[in-house]
Short mmCIF file of C-alpha atoms in Angstrom, two decimals:
data_model
loop_
_atom_site.label_atom_id
_atom_site.label_comp_id
_atom_site.label_asym_id
_atom_site.label_seq_id
_atom_site.Cartn_x
_atom_site.Cartn_y
_atom_site.Cartn_z
CA UNK J 723 -0.08 -0.10 -0.16
CA UNK J 724 1.35 3.19 -1.23
CA UNK J 725 2.17 5.63 2.12
CA UNK J 726 0.87 9.13 2.04
CA UNK J 727 2.89 11.89 2.36
CA UNK J 728 2.03 14.52 5.41
CA UNK J 729 -0.20 16.93 3.95
CA UNK J 730 1.12 20.58 3.48
CA UNK J 731 -1.53 22.98 4.02
CA UNK J 732 -1.74 26.09 1.50
CA UNK J 733 -2.06 29.56 2.90
CA UNK J 734 -0.08 31.59 4.74
CA UNK J 735 0.77 30.27 8.27
CA UNK J 736 -0.72 31.71 11.14
CA UNK J 737 1.06 34.20 13.16
CA UNK J 738 2.68 33.06 16.24
CA UNK J 739 2.48 34.75 19.77
CA UNK J 740 5.21 37.70 19.81
CA UNK J 741 8.89 36.78 20.78
CA UNK J 742 8.03 33.02 20.83
CA UNK J 743 8.94 30.13 19.53
CA UNK J 744 6.30 27.04 18.13
CA UNK J 745 7.38 23.76 19.61
CA UNK J 746 5.33 21.05 17.66
CA UNK J 747 4.30 17.54 18.48
CA UNK J 748 3.83 15.45 21.48
CA UNK J 749 7.25 14.15 22.30
CA UNK J 750 8.81 17.91 21.90
CA UNK J 751 6.04 19.54 24.21
CA UNK J 752 6.13 16.66 27.08
CA UNK J 753 10.43 17.46 26.76
CA UNK J 754 9.44 21.01 27.17
CA UNK J 755 7.29 20.29 30.47
CA UNK J 756 10.10 17.82 31.88
CA UNK J 757 12.38 20.19 31.41
CA UNK J 758 10.74 22.52 33.67
CA UNK J 759 9.85 25.19 31.38
CA UNK J 760 6.38 26.38 31.00
CA UNK J 761 5.04 27.15 27.92
CA UNK J 762 3.27 30.53 27.45
CA UNK J 763 0.81 29.07 25.34
CA UNK J 764 -0.78 25.65 23.98
CA UNK J 765 -2.90 25.34 20.78
CA UNK J 766 -4.89 22.06 20.71
CA UNK J 767 -6.55 20.39 17.38
CA UNK J 768 -10.34 20.79 17.66
CA UNK J 769 -12.08 17.22 18.14
CA UNK J 770 -10.85 14.09 19.27
CA UNK J 771 -7.33 15.47 19.73
CA UNK J 772 -8.12 17.29 23.06
CA UNK J 773 -9.19 13.86 24.70
CA UNK J 774 -6.07 11.93 23.49
CA UNK J 775 -3.92 14.82 24.85
CA UNK J 776 -5.95 15.50 28.04
CA UNK J 777 -3.14 14.62 30.11
CA UNK J 778 -0.49 16.85 28.43
CA UNK J 779 -2.87 19.83 28.17
CA UNK J 780 -3.88 19.81 32.08
CA UNK J 781 -0.20 19.70 32.89
CA UNK J 782 0.78 22.79 30.65
CA UNK J 783 -2.41 24.45 32.11
CA UNK J 784 -1.15 24.11 35.52
CA UNK J 785 1.99 25.38 34.64
CA UNK J 786 0.14 28.71 33.32
CA UNK J 787 -0.04 27.91 29.61
CA UNK J 788 -2.91 29.80 28.33
CA UNK J 789 -4.94 26.79 26.03
CA UNK J 790 -6.60 27.23 22.68
CA UNK J 791 -8.42 25.10 20.48
CA UNK J 792 -7.63 25.70 17.11
CA UNK J 793 -8.84 23.94 13.66
CA UNK J 794 -6.56 21.48 12.03
CA UNK J 795 -5.84 23.03 9.20
CA UNK J 796 -4.54 25.87 10.84
CA UNK J 797 -2.04 24.07 12.93
CA UNK J 798 -1.03 22.03 9.30
CA UNK J 799 -0.32 25.77 7.81
CA UNK J 800 1.52 26.75 11.33
CA UNK J 801 3.37 23.37 11.12
CA UNK J 802 4.24 23.37 7.09
CA UNK J 803 4.72 19.89 6.77
CA UNK J 804 5.77 19.09 10.25
CA UNK J 805 3.90 16.40 12.31
CA UNK J 806 2.35 18.40 15.00
CA UNK J 807 0.17 15.35 16.03
CA UNK J 808 -2.24 17.73 17.26
CA UNK J 809 -0.49 20.00 19.70
CA UNK J 810 1.63 22.94 19.49
CA UNK J 811 3.32 24.76 22.46
CA UNK J 812 4.68 28.31 22.13
CA UNK J 813 7.87 29.02 24.59
CA UNK J 814 10.78 31.39 24.70
CA UNK J 815 13.75 30.51 22.23
CA UNK J 816 16.10 28.05 23.38
CA UNK J 817 19.41 29.04 24.42
CA UNK J 818 22.84 27.53 24.38
CA UNK J 819 24.77 26.47 27.42
CA UNK J 820 27.65 28.43 27.81
CA UNK J 821 31.57 27.68 27.86
CA UNK J 822 31.91 27.54 31.45
CA UNK J 823 29.07 25.72 32.31
CA UNK J 824 30.98 22.67 30.13
CA UNK J 825 34.01 23.03 31.86
CA UNK J 826 32.24 23.07 35.34
CA UNK J 827 30.64 19.74 34.55
CA UNK J 828 33.48 18.08 33.41
CA UNK J 829 35.83 19.18 36.35
CA UNK J 830 33.24 17.88 39.17
CA UNK J 831 32.05 14.89 37.19
CA UNK J 832 28.90 13.38 38.78
CA UNK J 833 28.36 10.16 36.83
CA UNK J 834 29.55 6.64 37.36
CA UNK J 835 29.98 6.45 33.73
CA UNK J 836 32.81 8.44 31.56
CA UNK J 837 31.33 11.20 29.47
CA UNK J 838 30.45 11.10 26.04
CA UNK J 839 30.40 13.98 24.02
CA UNK J 840 29.48 15.25 20.60
CA UNK J 841 31.35 17.49 18.52
CA UNK J 842 29.63 19.42 15.59
CA UNK J 843 32.31 21.34 13.09
CA UNK J 844 30.64 23.51 10.81
CA UNK J 845 27.28 21.72 11.02
CA UNK J 846 25.13 24.88 9.36
CA UNK J 847 21.96 22.80 8.27
CA UNK J 848 19.15 23.31 10.79
CA UNK J 849 17.61 19.98 9.72
CA UNK J 850 20.67 17.96 10.25
CA UNK J 851 21.47 19.87 13.25
CA UNK J 852 18.11 18.51 14.59
CA UNK J 853 18.51 15.15 13.81
CA UNK J 854 22.15 15.03 15.46
CA UNK J 855 20.49 15.90 18.46
CA UNK J 856 18.13 13.24 18.66
CA UNK J 857 20.65 10.90 18.02
CA UNK J 858 22.61 12.36 20.69
CA UNK J 859 19.67 11.97 23.04
CA UNK J 860 18.91 8.65 21.93
CA UNK J 861 22.45 7.34 22.38
CA UNK J 862 22.23 8.82 25.70
CA UNK J 863 25.12 11.64 24.90
CA UNK J 864 26.21 13.85 27.94
CA UNK J 865 26.06 17.20 25.86
CA UNK J 866 26.58 18.38 22.09
CA UNK J 867 29.45 21.18 21.57
CA UNK J 868 29.21 23.85 18.65
CA UNK J 869 31.47 26.85 18.02
CA UNK J 870 29.91 30.10 17.65
CA UNK J 871 31.08 30.52 14.20
CA UNK J 872 29.58 28.32 11.20
CA UNK J 873 27.08 26.63 13.14
CA UNK J 874 23.37 26.01 12.81
CA UNK J 875 21.01 28.27 15.12
CA UNK J 876 19.11 26.51 17.98
CA UNK J 877 16.02 27.54 16.39
CA UNK J 878 12.17 26.46 16.10
CA UNK J 879 12.87 24.17 13.07
CA UNK J 880 15.88 22.39 14.98
CA UNK J 881 13.52 21.73 17.58
CA UNK J 882 10.96 20.26 15.36
CA UNK J 883 13.52 17.93 14.01
CA UNK J 884 15.02 17.14 17.20
CA UNK J 885 11.57 15.67 18.77
CA UNK J 886 11.98 16.99 22.18
CA UNK J 887 15.99 16.31 21.89
CA UNK J 888 16.67 19.84 21.72
CA UNK J 889 15.32 20.34 25.20
CA UNK J 890 16.71 17.60 26.91
CA UNK J 891 20.43 17.06 25.66
CA UNK J 892 22.90 20.30 26.99
CA UNK J 893 24.25 22.02 23.55
CA UNK J 894 27.16 24.18 24.98
CA UNK J 895 28.56 26.80 22.68
CA UNK J 896 32.36 27.83 22.76
CA UNK J 897 33.96 30.28 21.27
CA UNK J 898 36.89 28.87 19.84
CA UNK J 899 36.73 24.91 19.19
CA UNK J 900 40.13 24.23 18.79
CA UNK J 901 41.12 25.70 21.83
CA UNK J 902 38.42 23.90 23.52
CA UNK J 903 39.24 20.43 22.18
CA UNK J 904 42.60 21.32 23.79
CA UNK J 905 41.27 21.95 26.97
CA UNK J 906 39.10 18.37 26.85
CA UNK J 907 41.85 16.59 26.34
CA UNK J 908 43.91 18.65 29.42
CA UNK J 909 40.38 17.18 31.28
CA UNK J 910 41.49 13.59 30.07
CA UNK J 911 38.78 13.26 27.23
CA UNK J 912 39.97 11.53 23.85
CA UNK J 913 39.13 13.36 20.76
CA UNK J 914 37.86 11.02 17.87
CA UNK J 915 37.34 13.02 14.49
CA UNK J 916 35.56 11.46 11.81
CA UNK J 917 37.22 11.63 8.01
CA UNK J 918 36.79 9.85 4.90
CA UNK J 919 40.76 9.77 4.49
CA UNK J 920 41.43 8.05 7.65
CA UNK J 921 43.25 4.95 7.86
CA UNK J 922 41.60 3.56 11.11
CA UNK J 923 37.98 2.24 10.96
CA UNK J 924 35.11 3.84 13.62
CA UNK J 925 35.03 0.01 15.09
CA UNK J 926 39.08 -0.20 16.08
CA UNK J 927 38.75 3.30 18.10
CA UNK J 928 38.24 2.70 21.99
CA UNK J 929 34.76 4.77 22.65
CA UNK J 930 34.80 3.35 26.31
CA UNK J 931 36.75 5.91 27.99
CA UNK J 932 35.80 9.68 28.09
CA UNK J 933 35.07 10.29 24.56
CA UNK J 934 34.18 13.33 22.25
CA UNK J 935 33.34 12.50 18.60
CA UNK J 936 34.06 15.26 16.10
CA UNK J 937 31.66 15.16 13.03
CA UNK J 938 32.64 17.82 10.19
CA UNK J 939 30.17 19.57 7.52
CA UNK J 940 29.30 17.54 4.58
CA UNK J 941 31.69 18.05 1.93
CA UNK J 942 34.49 20.04 3.65
CA UNK J 943 34.71 17.64 6.70
CA UNK J 944 36.50 19.25 9.68
CA UNK J 945 38.12 22.14 9.58
CA UNK J 946 41.89 22.24 9.61
CA UNK J 947 42.56 23.27 13.18
CA UNK J 948 39.99 20.91 14.10
CA UNK J 949 41.44 17.96 12.84
CA UNK J 950 45.06 18.81 13.93
CA UNK J 951 43.35 18.79 17.79
CA UNK J 952 41.97 15.25 17.07
CA UNK J 953 43.72 12.30 18.96
CA UNK J 954 42.43 9.93 16.40
CA UNK J 955 40.55 10.06 12.95
CA UNK J 956 38.61 7.04 12.18
CA UNK J 957 36.10 6.55 8.97
CA UNK J 958 33.02 4.36 8.63
CA UNK J 959 33.62 1.18 6.57
CA UNK J 960 31.65 2.06 3.11
CA UNK J 961 31.09 -1.14 1.19
CA UNK J 962 28.84 0.19 -1.48
CA UNK J 963 29.42 2.92 -4.50
CA UNK J 964 28.64 6.19 -2.42
CA UNK J 965 31.48 7.64 -0.67
CA UNK J 966 29.72 9.33 2.22
CA UNK J 967 26.63 9.61 4.53
CA UNK J 968 24.56 12.36 5.43
CA UNK J 969 26.30 13.74 8.50
CA UNK J 970 23.26 13.19 10.73
CA UNK J 971 23.30 9.21 9.68
CA UNK J 972 26.80 9.25 10.36
CA UNK J 973 26.58 10.81 13.73
CA UNK J 974 24.05 8.23 14.72
CA UNK J 975 26.45 5.37 13.62
CA UNK J 976 29.19 6.79 15.55
CA UNK J 977 27.47 7.44 18.66
CA UNK J 978 25.47 3.59 18.71
CA UNK J 979 29.17 2.42 18.07
CA UNK J 980 29.99 4.06 21.60
CA UNK J 981 26.85 2.78 23.38
CA UNK J 982 27.42 -0.58 21.83
CA UNK J 983 31.16 -0.78 23.17
CA UNK J 984 29.92 0.59 26.45
CA UNK J 985 27.74 -2.16 26.83
CA UNK J 986 24.53 0.27 27.68
CA UNK J 987 21.30 -1.44 28.09
CA UNK J 988 17.94 -0.33 27.93
CA UNK J 989 16.08 -0.11 31.34
CA UNK J 990 14.40 -3.43 32.02
CA UNK J 991 16.49 -5.42 29.95
CA UNK J 992 17.73 -8.63 31.47
#
C-alpha cells in the first residue's frame, strides 16, 4: 500500500505569539514540560485530539499555559508539513549553554559512566543539526558542543526536527572550537574525529573511556585546526558505491558504536 505523505496546508502560516517559538508534537511538548519550562500558550487541535492529549494539556495548563482549541488546517499551516500530532506549544526561544558550564560539569563529573560528547564542526543545516541532537539524545550522550561561528542556530526548526532532544540534551557553545578540544584533552577526554581519508575504522577506536566524537560538515569535513586537535581520525567502512553518508546518519552510527562498546543496556533489559 502506498504511504501518504504529510499534507502541507496551503495559505500563509498563522502568526505566532510575539517573541515565542513554536514547539510541535507530543514528544517535543512533553520534553519542554519535563525540562521545567512552562509554555506561554498551547494550541490543541479541535475534536478528538483534545481528549487524547488531555493529560499533557492539563499539565501545561497547570504550569500557567493559556490553552486554545484550533482547527486542524490552522495547525498544519503553522507546522508547514511537520508532524504536529494535534498539539503546538509556544515557548521562549532556546539558548545555548555557555562554555563555563561545560568546564564546570567536566571538572566535577557527577556520573559513574565516563562522558560521551558530540562535537559538531561546521554543521550549518538546521535539519541536520536537529537530527544530530535527536541521535545524541537516543544514544545517551551527555552533551553536544558547537562553535559560535559556522554553526546552525538553535531555532524552532531544530526543535521540530529534534523531537524533544533540543530540550533534553545540553548544547554548549564555545568561542574557539580547537582551543576547546585542547582543554577537553587536558581534562582526560579522548578526541576522535571522523574523516573519509582516515586509515583507522570506527570499530577500531576505543570509545569506552571519556570520549568526544567530532563530526565535520558534509563535503568540507572538519576544519584544519579541528582535525589537528584530534587524538585519532576514523572512518566508516563503506561497502557500496557512495563515498559518504549524510552527517546526521553518520553521527547516529558513531554514537551507537560508543553505546555498543560501553555495553549500555536499555531500562528493564535482562
